[in-house]
PDB file of C-alpha atoms in Angstrom:
ATOM      1  CA  UNK A 581      36.724 -25.126  -5.995  1.00 40.00           C
ATOM      2  CA  UNK A 582      36.814 -21.580  -7.360  1.00 41.00           C
ATOM      3  CA  UNK A 583      33.137 -21.793  -8.386  1.00 37.00           C
ATOM      4  CA  UNK A 584      32.185 -23.124  -4.957  1.00 31.00           C
ATOM      5  CA  UNK A 585      33.963 -20.170  -3.247  1.00 33.00           C
ATOM      6  CA  UNK A 586      32.205 -17.693  -5.552  1.00 31.00           C
ATOM      7  CA  UNK A 587      28.801 -19.240  -4.811  1.00 30.00           C
ATOM      8  CA  UNK A 588      29.505 -19.284  -1.058  1.00 32.00           C
ATOM      9  CA  UNK A 589      30.590 -15.631  -1.159  1.00 28.00           C
ATOM     10  CA  UNK A 590      27.438 -14.698  -3.098  1.00 32.00           C
ATOM     11  CA  UNK A 591      25.223 -16.482  -0.554  1.00 29.00           C
ATOM     12  CA  UNK A 592      27.037 -14.744   2.313  1.00 30.00           C
ATOM     13  CA  UNK A 593      26.535 -11.308   0.739  1.00 28.00           C
ATOM     14  CA  UNK A 594      22.888 -12.012  -0.063  1.00 30.00           C
ATOM     15  CA  UNK A 595      22.317 -13.102   3.538  1.00 31.00           C
ATOM     16  CA  UNK A 596      23.877  -9.914   4.889  1.00 28.00           C
ATOM     17  CA  UNK A 597      21.851  -7.735   2.559  1.00 30.00           C
ATOM     18  CA  UNK A 598      18.666  -9.465   3.637  1.00 32.00           C
ATOM     19  CA  UNK A 599      19.544  -9.007   7.309  1.00 31.00           C
ATOM     20  CA  UNK A 600      20.171  -5.291   6.804  1.00 33.00           C
ATOM     21  CA  UNK A 601      16.660  -4.652   5.493  1.00 34.00           C
ATOM     22  CA  UNK A 602      14.152  -3.495   8.093  1.00 39.00           C
ATOM     23  CA  UNK A 603      10.970  -5.557   8.037  1.00 38.00           C
ATOM     24  CA  UNK A 604       7.849  -3.767   6.881  1.00 42.00           C
ATOM     25  CA  UNK A 605       5.620  -2.237   9.523  1.00 42.00           C
ATOM     26  CA  UNK A 606       2.648  -4.445  10.200  1.00 55.00           C
ATOM     27  CA  UNK A 607       0.019  -1.801  10.817  1.00 82.00           C
ATOM     28  CA  UNK A 608      -0.828   1.842  11.175  1.00 91.00           C
ATOM     29  CA  UNK A 609       0.522   2.791  14.591  1.00 97.00           C
ATOM     30  CA  UNK A 610       0.011   6.493  13.876  1.00 96.00           C
ATOM     31  CA  UNK A 611      -2.431   7.004  16.746  1.00 96.00           C
ATOM     32  CA  UNK A 612       0.051   5.556  19.228  1.00 97.00           C
ATOM     33  CA  UNK A 613       2.790   7.766  17.801  1.00 98.00           C
ATOM     34  CA  UNK A 614       0.574  10.840  18.199  1.00 98.00           C
ATOM     35  CA  UNK A 615       0.038   9.880  21.852  1.00 98.00           C
ATOM     36  CA  UNK A 616       3.813   9.818  22.353  1.00 98.00           C
ATOM     37  CA  UNK A 617       4.117  13.200  20.626  1.00 98.00           C
ATOM     38  CA  UNK A 618       1.408  14.629  22.885  1.00 98.00           C
ATOM     39  CA  UNK A 619       3.103  13.319  26.035  1.00 98.00           C
ATOM     40  CA  UNK A 620       6.326  14.922  24.833  1.00 98.00           C
ATOM     41  CA  UNK A 621       4.594  18.226  24.106  1.00 98.00           C
ATOM     42  CA  UNK A 622       2.900  18.373  27.514  1.00 98.00           C
ATOM     43  CA  UNK A 623       6.218  17.543  29.236  1.00 98.00           C
ATOM     44  CA  UNK A 624       7.552  20.697  27.566  1.00 98.00           C
ATOM     45  CA  UNK A 625       4.601  22.849  28.694  1.00 98.00           C
ATOM     46  CA  UNK A 626       2.816  22.761  25.326  1.00 98.00           C
ATOM     47  CA  UNK A 627      -0.783  21.782  24.693  1.00 98.00           C
ATOM     48  CA  UNK A 628      -1.468  18.353  23.216  1.00 98.00           C
ATOM     49  CA  UNK A 629      -2.550  18.152  19.588  1.00 98.00           C
ATOM     50  CA  UNK A 630      -6.133  17.155  18.850  1.00 98.00           C
ATOM     51  CA  UNK A 631      -6.369  14.399  16.259  1.00 97.00           C
ATOM     52  CA  UNK A 632      -8.147  15.649  13.150  1.00 97.00           C
ATOM     53  CA  UNK A 633      -9.983  13.345  10.777  1.00 96.00           C
ATOM     54  CA  UNK A 634      -9.117  15.674   7.900  1.00 97.00           C
ATOM     55  CA  UNK A 635      -5.421  15.615   8.749  1.00 98.00           C
ATOM     56  CA  UNK A 636      -5.548  11.837   9.287  1.00 97.00           C
ATOM     57  CA  UNK A 637      -6.910  11.406   5.761  1.00 97.00           C
ATOM     58  CA  UNK A 638      -4.218  13.730   4.339  1.00 97.00           C
ATOM     59  CA  UNK A 639      -1.438  11.970   6.259  1.00 98.00           C
ATOM     60  CA  UNK A 640      -2.719   8.546   5.158  1.00 97.00           C
ATOM     61  CA  UNK A 641      -2.966   9.687   1.539  1.00 97.00           C
ATOM     62  CA  UNK A 642       0.630  10.931   1.649  1.00 98.00           C
ATOM     63  CA  UNK A 643       1.966   7.792   3.348  1.00 97.00           C
ATOM     64  CA  UNK A 644       0.247   5.697   0.651  1.00 97.00           C
ATOM     65  CA  UNK A 645       1.782   7.905  -2.033  1.00 97.00           C
ATOM     66  CA  UNK A 646       5.269   7.430  -0.580  1.00 97.00           C
ATOM     67  CA  UNK A 647       4.758   3.660  -0.258  1.00 96.00           C
ATOM     68  CA  UNK A 648       3.593   3.437  -3.879  1.00 96.00           C
ATOM     69  CA  UNK A 649       6.680   5.372  -5.036  1.00 96.00           C
ATOM     70  CA  UNK A 650       9.027   3.565  -2.691  1.00 96.00           C
ATOM     71  CA  UNK A 651      10.627   6.804  -1.489  1.00 95.00           C
ATOM     72  CA  UNK A 652      10.226   9.539   1.095  1.00 96.00           C
ATOM     73  CA  UNK A 653       9.107  12.908  -0.167  1.00 96.00           C
ATOM     74  CA  UNK A 654       7.308  16.090   0.835  1.00 96.00           C
ATOM     75  CA  UNK A 655       5.798  16.405  -2.656  1.00 95.00           C
ATOM     76  CA  UNK A 656       2.312  17.906  -2.507  1.00 95.00           C
ATOM     77  CA  UNK A 657       2.800  19.596   0.884  1.00 96.00           C
ATOM     78  CA  UNK A 658       1.312  22.889  -0.342  1.00 95.00           C
ATOM     79  CA  UNK A 659      -1.721  21.069  -1.724  1.00 96.00           C
ATOM     80  CA  UNK A 660      -2.229  19.235   1.593  1.00 96.00           C
ATOM     81  CA  UNK A 661      -1.994  22.553   3.427  1.00 96.00           C
ATOM     82  CA  UNK A 662      -4.571  24.072   1.064  1.00 96.00           C
ATOM     83  CA  UNK A 663      -6.903  21.105   1.658  1.00 95.00           C
ATOM     84  CA  UNK A 664      -6.526  21.606   5.413  1.00 96.00           C
ATOM     85  CA  UNK A 665      -7.430  25.279   5.011  1.00 96.00           C
ATOM     86  CA  UNK A 666     -10.453  24.380   2.875  1.00 95.00           C
ATOM     87  CA  UNK A 667     -11.596  22.112   5.731  1.00 95.00           C
ATOM     88  CA  UNK A 668     -11.459  25.036   8.167  1.00 94.00           C
ATOM     89  CA  UNK A 669      -7.954  24.595   9.570  1.00 94.00           C
ATOM     90  CA  UNK A 670      -5.073  27.031   9.193  1.00 91.00           C
ATOM     91  CA  UNK A 671      -2.874  26.920   6.122  1.00 84.00           C
ATOM     92  CA  UNK A 672       0.108  27.085   8.512  1.00 93.00           C
ATOM     93  CA  UNK A 673       1.047  23.413   8.705  1.00 97.00           C
ATOM     94  CA  UNK A 674       4.065  21.244   9.473  1.00 97.00           C
ATOM     95  CA  UNK A 675       4.974  17.831   8.139  1.00 98.00           C
ATOM     96  CA  UNK A 676       7.423  15.101   9.079  1.00 98.00           C
ATOM     97  CA  UNK A 677       7.928  11.975   6.995  1.00 98.00           C
ATOM     98  CA  UNK A 678       9.804   8.803   7.809  1.00 97.00           C
ATOM     99  CA  UNK A 679      10.664   5.379   6.487  1.00 97.00           C
ATOM    100  CA  UNK A 680      11.577   2.066   8.059  1.00 96.00           C
ATOM    101  CA  UNK A 681      10.319   2.576  11.604  1.00 96.00           C
ATOM    102  CA  UNK A 682       8.729  -0.557  13.056  1.00 95.00           C
ATOM    103  CA  UNK A 683       7.098   0.807  16.195  1.00 97.00           C
ATOM    104  CA  UNK A 684       5.576   4.023  17.535  1.00 98.00           C
ATOM    105  CA  UNK A 685       8.540   4.426  19.896  1.00 98.00           C
ATOM    106  CA  UNK A 686      11.090   4.111  17.083  1.00 97.00           C
ATOM    107  CA  UNK A 687       9.208   6.569  14.879  1.00 98.00           C
ATOM    108  CA  UNK A 688       8.764   9.110  17.663  1.00 98.00           C
ATOM    109  CA  UNK A 689      12.424   8.789  18.721  1.00 98.00           C
ATOM    110  CA  UNK A 690      13.591   9.229  15.135  1.00 98.00           C
ATOM    111  CA  UNK A 691      11.685  12.489  14.807  1.00 98.00           C
ATOM    112  CA  UNK A 692      12.554  13.700  18.324  1.00 98.00           C
ATOM    113  CA  UNK A 693      16.279  13.117  17.709  1.00 98.00           C
ATOM    114  CA  UNK A 694      16.291  15.030  14.406  1.00 97.00           C
ATOM    115  CA  UNK A 695      16.544  18.807  14.975  1.00 98.00           C
ATOM    116  CA  UNK A 696      14.232  19.846  12.120  1.00 97.00           C
ATOM    117  CA  UNK A 697      11.635  17.179  12.844  1.00 98.00           C
ATOM    118  CA  UNK A 698      11.786  17.922  16.565  1.00 98.00           C
ATOM    119  CA  UNK A 699      11.104  21.599  15.853  1.00 98.00           C
ATOM    120  CA  UNK A 700       7.931  20.569  14.018  1.00 98.00           C
ATOM    121  CA  UNK A 701       6.810  18.371  16.937  1.00 98.00           C
ATOM    122  CA  UNK A 702       7.220  21.279  19.351  1.00 98.00           C
ATOM    123  CA  UNK A 703       5.728  24.152  17.346  1.00 98.00           C
ATOM    124  CA  UNK A 704       3.707  25.976  20.022  1.00 98.00           C
ATOM    125  CA  UNK A 705       0.897  27.226  17.764  1.00 97.00           C
ATOM    126  CA  UNK A 706      -0.018  23.805  16.359  1.00 98.00           C
ATOM    127  CA  UNK A 707      -3.468  22.627  17.467  1.00 97.00           C
ATOM    128  CA  UNK A 708      -4.446  19.683  15.241  1.00 98.00           C
ATOM    129  CA  UNK A 709      -2.484  16.717  13.940  1.00 98.00           C
ATOM    130  CA  UNK A 710      -2.470  13.153  12.708  1.00 98.00           C
ATOM    131  CA  UNK A 711       0.122  10.478  12.046  1.00 98.00           C
ATOM    132  CA  UNK A 712      -0.323   7.714   9.508  1.00 98.00           C
ATOM    133  CA  UNK A 713       1.883   4.718   8.763  1.00 97.00           C
ATOM    134  CA  UNK A 714       1.443   2.742   5.550  1.00 97.00           C
ATOM    135  CA  UNK A 715       3.920  -0.082   5.052  1.00 95.00           C
ATOM    136  CA  UNK A 716       7.309   1.390   5.927  1.00 95.00           C
ATOM    137  CA  UNK A 717       6.277   5.008   5.263  1.00 97.00           C
ATOM    138  CA  UNK A 718       4.978   7.478   7.826  1.00 98.00           C
ATOM    139  CA  UNK A 719       3.615  11.014   7.801  1.00 98.00           C
ATOM    140  CA  UNK A 720       2.997  13.483  10.638  1.00 98.00           C
ATOM    141  CA  UNK A 721       0.801  16.336   9.452  1.00 98.00           C
ATOM    142  CA  UNK A 722      -0.170  19.135  11.841  1.00 98.00           C
ATOM    143  CA  UNK A 723      -1.772  22.570  11.476  1.00 98.00           C
ATOM    144  CA  UNK A 724      -2.597  25.598  13.569  1.00 95.00           C
TER     145      UNK A 724
END
């Protein structure tokens, strides 16, 4: 009886742990997230951000890096900024990262509701941006 209770308790805990995990994102909804960011910016009297192929590649590269490591990080931000400058953009850039968001609305809301991330979304001098989602990891990268 004692063994049966222990097994039942273990199954119950395993089931709860599995339910607590957010399912992996099924695709890169970065473009949709950028549209939400742009709507938000224009509602605040700011210009929308133009999607940049260079920044899209940098954001995708960073999201892949985070997914491969299995953790959020801003590692390499200065190098990404330098690559943006080398491509003709400003070295003044902003970056938001996220993990576990399953839709563009959830990702946008997560950043909008975080004071530091929200500040990055609403930086008035930003002109170019991209958002990339790889697995559960996302990156917003924007430059002047």
